[in-house]
PDB file of N, CA and C in Angstrom:
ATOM      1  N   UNK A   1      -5.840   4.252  44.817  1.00 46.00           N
ATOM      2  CA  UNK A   1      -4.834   3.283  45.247  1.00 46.00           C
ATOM      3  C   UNK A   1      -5.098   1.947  44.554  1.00 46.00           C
ATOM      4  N   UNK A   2      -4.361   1.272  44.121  1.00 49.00           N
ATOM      5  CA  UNK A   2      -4.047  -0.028  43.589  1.00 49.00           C
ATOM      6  C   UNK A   2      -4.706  -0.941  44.442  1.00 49.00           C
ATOM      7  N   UNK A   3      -5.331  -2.044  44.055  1.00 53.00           N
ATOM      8  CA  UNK A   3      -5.552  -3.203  44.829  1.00 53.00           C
ATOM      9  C   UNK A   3      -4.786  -4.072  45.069  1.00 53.00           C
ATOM     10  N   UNK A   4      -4.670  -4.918  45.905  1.00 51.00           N
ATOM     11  CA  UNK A   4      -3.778  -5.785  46.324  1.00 51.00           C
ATOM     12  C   UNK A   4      -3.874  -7.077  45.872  1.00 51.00           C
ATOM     13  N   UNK A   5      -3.554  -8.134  45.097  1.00 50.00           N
ATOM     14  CA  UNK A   5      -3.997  -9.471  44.919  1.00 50.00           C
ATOM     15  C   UNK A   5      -2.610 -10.308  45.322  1.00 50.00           C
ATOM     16  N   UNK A   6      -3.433 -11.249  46.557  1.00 49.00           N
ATOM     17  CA  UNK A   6      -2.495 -11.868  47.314  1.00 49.00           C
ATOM     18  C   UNK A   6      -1.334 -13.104  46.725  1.00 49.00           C
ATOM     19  N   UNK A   7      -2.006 -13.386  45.838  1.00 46.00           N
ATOM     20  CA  UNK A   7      -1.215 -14.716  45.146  1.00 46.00           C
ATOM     21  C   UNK A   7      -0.115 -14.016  44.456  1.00 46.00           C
ATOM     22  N   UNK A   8       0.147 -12.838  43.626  1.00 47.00           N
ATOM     23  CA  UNK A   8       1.160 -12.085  43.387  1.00 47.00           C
ATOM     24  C   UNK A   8       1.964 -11.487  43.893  1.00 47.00           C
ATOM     25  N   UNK A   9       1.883 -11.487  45.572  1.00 48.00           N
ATOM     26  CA  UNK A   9       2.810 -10.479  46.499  1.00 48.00           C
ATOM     27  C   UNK A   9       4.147 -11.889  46.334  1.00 48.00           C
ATOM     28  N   UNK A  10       4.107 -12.736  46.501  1.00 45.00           N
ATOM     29  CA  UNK A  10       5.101 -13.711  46.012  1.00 45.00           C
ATOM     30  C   UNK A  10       6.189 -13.555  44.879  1.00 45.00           C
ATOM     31  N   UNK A  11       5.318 -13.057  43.823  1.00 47.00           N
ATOM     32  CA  UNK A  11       6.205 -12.874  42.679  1.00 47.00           C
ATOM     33  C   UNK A  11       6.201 -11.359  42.492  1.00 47.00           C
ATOM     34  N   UNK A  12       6.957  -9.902  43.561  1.00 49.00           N
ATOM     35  CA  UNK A  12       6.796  -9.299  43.422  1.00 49.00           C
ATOM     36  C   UNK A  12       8.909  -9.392  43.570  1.00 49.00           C
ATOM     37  N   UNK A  13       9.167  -8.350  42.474  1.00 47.00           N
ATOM     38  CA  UNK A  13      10.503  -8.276  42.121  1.00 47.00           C
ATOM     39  C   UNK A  13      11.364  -7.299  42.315  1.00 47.00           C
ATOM     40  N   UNK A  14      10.190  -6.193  43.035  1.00 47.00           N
ATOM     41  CA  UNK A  14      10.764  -4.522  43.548  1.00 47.00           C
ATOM     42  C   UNK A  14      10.952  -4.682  45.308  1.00 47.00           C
ATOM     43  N   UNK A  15      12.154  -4.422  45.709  1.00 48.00           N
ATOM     44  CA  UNK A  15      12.165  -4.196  46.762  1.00 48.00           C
ATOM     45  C   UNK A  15      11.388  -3.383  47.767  1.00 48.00           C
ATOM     46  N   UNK A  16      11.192  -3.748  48.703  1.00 49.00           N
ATOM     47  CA  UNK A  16      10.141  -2.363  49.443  1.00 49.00           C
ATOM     48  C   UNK A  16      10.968  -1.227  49.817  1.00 49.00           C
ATOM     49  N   UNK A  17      12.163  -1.538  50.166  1.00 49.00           N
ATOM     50  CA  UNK A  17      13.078  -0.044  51.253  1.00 49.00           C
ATOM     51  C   UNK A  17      13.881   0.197  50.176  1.00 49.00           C
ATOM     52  N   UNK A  18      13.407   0.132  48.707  1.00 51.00           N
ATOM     53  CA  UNK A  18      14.017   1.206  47.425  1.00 51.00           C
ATOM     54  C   UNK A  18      14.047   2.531  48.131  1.00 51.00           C
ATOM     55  N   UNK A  19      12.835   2.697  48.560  1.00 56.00           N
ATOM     56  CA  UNK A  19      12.642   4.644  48.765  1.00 56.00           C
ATOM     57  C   UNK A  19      11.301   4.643  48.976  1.00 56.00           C
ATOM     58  N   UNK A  20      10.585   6.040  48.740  1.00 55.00           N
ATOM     59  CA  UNK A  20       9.373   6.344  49.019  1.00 55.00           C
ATOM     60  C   UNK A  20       8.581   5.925  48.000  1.00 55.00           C
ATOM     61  N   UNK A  21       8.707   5.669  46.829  1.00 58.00           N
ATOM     62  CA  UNK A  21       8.217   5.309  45.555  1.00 58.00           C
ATOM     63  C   UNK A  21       8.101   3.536  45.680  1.00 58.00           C
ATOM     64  N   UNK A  22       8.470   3.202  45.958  1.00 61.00           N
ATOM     65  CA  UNK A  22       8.888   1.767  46.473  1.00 61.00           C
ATOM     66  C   UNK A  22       7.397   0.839  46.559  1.00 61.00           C
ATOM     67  N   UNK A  23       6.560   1.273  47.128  1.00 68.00           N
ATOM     68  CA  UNK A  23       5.558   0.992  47.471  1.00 68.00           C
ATOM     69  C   UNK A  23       4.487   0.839  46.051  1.00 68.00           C
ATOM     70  N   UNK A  24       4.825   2.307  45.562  1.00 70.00           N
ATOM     71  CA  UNK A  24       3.607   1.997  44.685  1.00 70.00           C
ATOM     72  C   UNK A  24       4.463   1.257  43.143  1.00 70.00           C
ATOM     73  N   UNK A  25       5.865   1.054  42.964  1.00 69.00           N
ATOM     74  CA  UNK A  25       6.107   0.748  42.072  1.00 69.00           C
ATOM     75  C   UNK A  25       5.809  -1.007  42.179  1.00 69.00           C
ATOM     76  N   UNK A  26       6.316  -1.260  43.398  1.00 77.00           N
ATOM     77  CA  UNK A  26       5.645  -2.660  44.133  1.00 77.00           C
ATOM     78  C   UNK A  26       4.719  -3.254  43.464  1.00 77.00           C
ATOM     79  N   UNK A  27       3.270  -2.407  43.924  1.00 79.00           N
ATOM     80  CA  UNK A  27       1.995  -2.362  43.190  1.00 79.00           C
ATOM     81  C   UNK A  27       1.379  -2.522  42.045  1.00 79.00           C
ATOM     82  N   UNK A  28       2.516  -1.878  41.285  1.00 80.00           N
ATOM     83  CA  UNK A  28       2.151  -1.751  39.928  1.00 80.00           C
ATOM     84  C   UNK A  28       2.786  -3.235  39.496  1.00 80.00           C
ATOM     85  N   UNK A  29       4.244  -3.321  40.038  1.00 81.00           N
ATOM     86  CA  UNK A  29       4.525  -5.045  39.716  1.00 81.00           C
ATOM     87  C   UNK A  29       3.574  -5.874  40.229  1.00 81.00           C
ATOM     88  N   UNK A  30       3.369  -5.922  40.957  1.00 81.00           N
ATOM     89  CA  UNK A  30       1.757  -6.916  41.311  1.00 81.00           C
ATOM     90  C   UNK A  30       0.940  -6.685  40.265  1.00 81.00           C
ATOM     91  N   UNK A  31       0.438  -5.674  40.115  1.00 82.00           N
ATOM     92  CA  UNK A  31      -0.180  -5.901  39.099  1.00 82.00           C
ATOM     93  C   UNK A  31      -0.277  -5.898  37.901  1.00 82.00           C
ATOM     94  N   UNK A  32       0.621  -5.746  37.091  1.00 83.00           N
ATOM     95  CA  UNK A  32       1.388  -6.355  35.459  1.00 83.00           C
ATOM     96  C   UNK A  32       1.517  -7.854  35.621  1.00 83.00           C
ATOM     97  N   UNK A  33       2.112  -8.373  36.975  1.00 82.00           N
ATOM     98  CA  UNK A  33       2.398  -9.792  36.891  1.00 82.00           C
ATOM     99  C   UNK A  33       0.489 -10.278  37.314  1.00 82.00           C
ATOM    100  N   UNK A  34      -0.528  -9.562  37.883  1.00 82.00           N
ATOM    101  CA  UNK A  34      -1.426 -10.505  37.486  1.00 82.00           C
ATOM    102  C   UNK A  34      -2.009 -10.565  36.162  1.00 82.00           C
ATOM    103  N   UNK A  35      -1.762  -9.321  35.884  1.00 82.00           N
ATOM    104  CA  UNK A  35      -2.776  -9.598  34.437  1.00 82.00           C
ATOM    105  C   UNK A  35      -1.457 -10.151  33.219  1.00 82.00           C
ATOM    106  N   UNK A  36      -0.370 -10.560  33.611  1.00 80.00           N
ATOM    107  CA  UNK A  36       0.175 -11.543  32.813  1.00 80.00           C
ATOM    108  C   UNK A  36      -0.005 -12.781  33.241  1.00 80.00           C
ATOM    109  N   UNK A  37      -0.191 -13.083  34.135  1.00 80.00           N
ATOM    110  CA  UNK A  37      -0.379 -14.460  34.484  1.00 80.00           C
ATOM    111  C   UNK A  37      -2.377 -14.601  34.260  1.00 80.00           C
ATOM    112  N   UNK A  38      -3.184 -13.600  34.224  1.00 81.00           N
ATOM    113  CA  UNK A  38      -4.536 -13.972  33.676  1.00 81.00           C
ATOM    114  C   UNK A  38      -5.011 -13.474  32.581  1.00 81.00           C
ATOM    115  N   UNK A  39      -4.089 -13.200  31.679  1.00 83.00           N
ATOM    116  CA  UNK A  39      -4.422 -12.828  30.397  1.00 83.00           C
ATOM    117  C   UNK A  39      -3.291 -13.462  29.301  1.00 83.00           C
ATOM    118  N   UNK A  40      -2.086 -14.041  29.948  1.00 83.00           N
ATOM    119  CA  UNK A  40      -1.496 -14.418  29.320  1.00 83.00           C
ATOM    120  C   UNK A  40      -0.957 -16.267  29.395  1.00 83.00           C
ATOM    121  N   UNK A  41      -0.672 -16.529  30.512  1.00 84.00           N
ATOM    122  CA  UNK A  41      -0.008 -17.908  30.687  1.00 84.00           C
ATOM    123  C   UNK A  41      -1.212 -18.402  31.146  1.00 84.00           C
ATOM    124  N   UNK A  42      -2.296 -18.178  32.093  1.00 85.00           N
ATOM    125  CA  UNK A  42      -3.395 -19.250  31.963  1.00 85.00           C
ATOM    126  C   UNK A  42      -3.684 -19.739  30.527  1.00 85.00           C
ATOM    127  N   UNK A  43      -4.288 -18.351  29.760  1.00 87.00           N
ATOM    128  CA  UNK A  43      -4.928 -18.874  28.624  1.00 87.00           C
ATOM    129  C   UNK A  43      -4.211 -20.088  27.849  1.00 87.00           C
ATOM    130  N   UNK A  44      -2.416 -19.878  27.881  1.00 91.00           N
ATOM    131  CA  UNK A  44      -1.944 -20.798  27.191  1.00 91.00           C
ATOM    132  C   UNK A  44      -1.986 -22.011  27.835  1.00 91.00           C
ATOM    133  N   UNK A  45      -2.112 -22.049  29.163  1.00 91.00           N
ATOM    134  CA  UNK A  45      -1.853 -23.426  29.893  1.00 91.00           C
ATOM    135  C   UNK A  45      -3.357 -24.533  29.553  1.00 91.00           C
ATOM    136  N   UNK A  46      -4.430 -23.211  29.425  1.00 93.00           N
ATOM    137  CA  UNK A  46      -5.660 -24.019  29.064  1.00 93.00           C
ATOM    138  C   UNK A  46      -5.561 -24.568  27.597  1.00 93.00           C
ATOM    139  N   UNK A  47      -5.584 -23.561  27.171  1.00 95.00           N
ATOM    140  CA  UNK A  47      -4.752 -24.332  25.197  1.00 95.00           C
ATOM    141  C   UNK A  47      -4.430 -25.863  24.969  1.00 95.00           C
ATOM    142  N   UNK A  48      -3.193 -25.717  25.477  1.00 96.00           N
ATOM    143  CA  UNK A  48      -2.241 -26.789  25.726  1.00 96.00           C
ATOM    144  C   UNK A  48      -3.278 -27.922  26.037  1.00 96.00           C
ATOM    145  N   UNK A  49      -3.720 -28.009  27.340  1.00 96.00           N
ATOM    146  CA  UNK A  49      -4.637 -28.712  27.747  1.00 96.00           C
ATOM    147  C   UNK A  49      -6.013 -29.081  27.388  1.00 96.00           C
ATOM    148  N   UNK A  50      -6.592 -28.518  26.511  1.00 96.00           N
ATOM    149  CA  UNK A  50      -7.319 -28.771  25.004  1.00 96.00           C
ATOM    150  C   UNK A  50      -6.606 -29.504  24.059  1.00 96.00           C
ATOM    151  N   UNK A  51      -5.692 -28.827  23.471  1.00 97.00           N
ATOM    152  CA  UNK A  51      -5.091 -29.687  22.432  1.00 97.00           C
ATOM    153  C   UNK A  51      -5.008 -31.146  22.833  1.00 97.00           C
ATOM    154  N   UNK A  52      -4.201 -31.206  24.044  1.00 96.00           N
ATOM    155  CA  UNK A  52      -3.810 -32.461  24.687  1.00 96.00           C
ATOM    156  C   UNK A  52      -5.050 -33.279  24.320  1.00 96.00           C
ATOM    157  N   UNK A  53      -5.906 -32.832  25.050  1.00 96.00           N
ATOM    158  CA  UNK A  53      -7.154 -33.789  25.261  1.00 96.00           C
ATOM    159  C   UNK A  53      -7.933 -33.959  23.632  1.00 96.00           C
ATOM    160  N   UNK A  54      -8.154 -33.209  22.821  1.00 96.00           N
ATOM    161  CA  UNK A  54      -8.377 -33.359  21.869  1.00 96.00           C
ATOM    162  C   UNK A  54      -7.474 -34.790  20.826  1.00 96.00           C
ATOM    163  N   UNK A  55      -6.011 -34.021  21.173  1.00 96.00           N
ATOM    164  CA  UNK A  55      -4.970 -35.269  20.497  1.00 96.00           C
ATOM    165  C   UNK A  55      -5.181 -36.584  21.346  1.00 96.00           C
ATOM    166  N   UNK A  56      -5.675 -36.902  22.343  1.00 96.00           N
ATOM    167  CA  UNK A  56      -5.690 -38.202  23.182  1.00 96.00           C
ATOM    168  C   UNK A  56      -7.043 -38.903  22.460  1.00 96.00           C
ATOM    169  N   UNK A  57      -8.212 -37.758  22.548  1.00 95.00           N
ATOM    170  CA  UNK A  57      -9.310 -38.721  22.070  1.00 95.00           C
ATOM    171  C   UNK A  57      -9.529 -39.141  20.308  1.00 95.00           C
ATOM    172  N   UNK A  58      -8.565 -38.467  19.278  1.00 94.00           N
ATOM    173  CA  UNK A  58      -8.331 -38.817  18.277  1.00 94.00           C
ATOM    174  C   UNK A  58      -7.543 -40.186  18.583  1.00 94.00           C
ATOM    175  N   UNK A  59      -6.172 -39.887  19.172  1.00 93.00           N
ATOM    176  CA  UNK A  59      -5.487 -41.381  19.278  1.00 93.00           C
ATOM    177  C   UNK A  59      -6.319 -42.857  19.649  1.00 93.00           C
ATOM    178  N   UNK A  60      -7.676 -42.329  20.524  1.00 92.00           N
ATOM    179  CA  UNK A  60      -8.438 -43.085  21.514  1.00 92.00           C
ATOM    180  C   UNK A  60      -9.439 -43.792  20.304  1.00 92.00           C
ATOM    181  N   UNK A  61      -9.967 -42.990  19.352  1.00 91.00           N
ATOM    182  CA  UNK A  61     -10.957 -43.204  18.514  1.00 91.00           C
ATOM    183  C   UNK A  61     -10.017 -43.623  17.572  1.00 91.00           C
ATOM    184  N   UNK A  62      -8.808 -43.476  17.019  1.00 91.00           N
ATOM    185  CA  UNK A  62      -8.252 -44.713  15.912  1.00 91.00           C
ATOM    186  C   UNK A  62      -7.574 -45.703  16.353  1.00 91.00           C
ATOM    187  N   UNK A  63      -7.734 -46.056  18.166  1.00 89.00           N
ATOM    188  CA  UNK A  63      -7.354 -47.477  18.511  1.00 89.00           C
ATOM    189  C   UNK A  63      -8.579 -48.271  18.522  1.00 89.00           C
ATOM    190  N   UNK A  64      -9.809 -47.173  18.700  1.00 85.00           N
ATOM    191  CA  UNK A  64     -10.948 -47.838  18.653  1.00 85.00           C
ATOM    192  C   UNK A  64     -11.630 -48.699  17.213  1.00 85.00           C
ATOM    193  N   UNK A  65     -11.129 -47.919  16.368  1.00 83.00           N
ATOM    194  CA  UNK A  65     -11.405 -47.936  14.946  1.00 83.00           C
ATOM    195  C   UNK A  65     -10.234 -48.957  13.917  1.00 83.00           C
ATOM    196  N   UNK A  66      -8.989 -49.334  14.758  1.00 81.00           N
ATOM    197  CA  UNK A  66      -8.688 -50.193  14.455  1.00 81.00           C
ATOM    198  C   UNK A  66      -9.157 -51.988  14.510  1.00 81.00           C
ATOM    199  N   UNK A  67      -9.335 -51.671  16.383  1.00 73.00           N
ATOM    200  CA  UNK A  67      -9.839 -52.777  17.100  1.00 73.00           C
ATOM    201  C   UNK A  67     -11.306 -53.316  16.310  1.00 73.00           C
ATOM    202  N   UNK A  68     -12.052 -52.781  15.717  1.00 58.00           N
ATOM    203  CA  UNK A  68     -13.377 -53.338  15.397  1.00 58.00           C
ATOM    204  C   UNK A  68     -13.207 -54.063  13.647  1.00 58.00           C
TER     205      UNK A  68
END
């Protein structure tokens, strides 16, 4: 049986009273949507948020490098 991860029952997109199948197709959407959301959109959200910080402390170090 499938495990359950609670933060995904939210973004689950299969109805339950489809039928008897219902349940485990459920499941399986739970779990495609976690391992897209932890293999796919974290990693990019962390990215992003590198770059960011990377591009801030360049901007930071040639206001610094002007100022002197």
């Amino acid at each position: 049986m499938f495990t359950k991860v609670p933060v995904i029952w939210y973004f689950s997109f299969i109805n339950c009273s489809a039928g008897r199948n219902a349940g485990i197709l459920n499941e399986l959407t739970q779990l495609f949507l976690f391992h897209l959301f932890s293999f796919l959109i974290i990693p990019i959200l962390l990215s992003l948020f590198v770059f960011c910080c990377l591009i801030h402390t360049v901007c930071w170090l040639c206001k610094l490098n002007m100022n002197v």
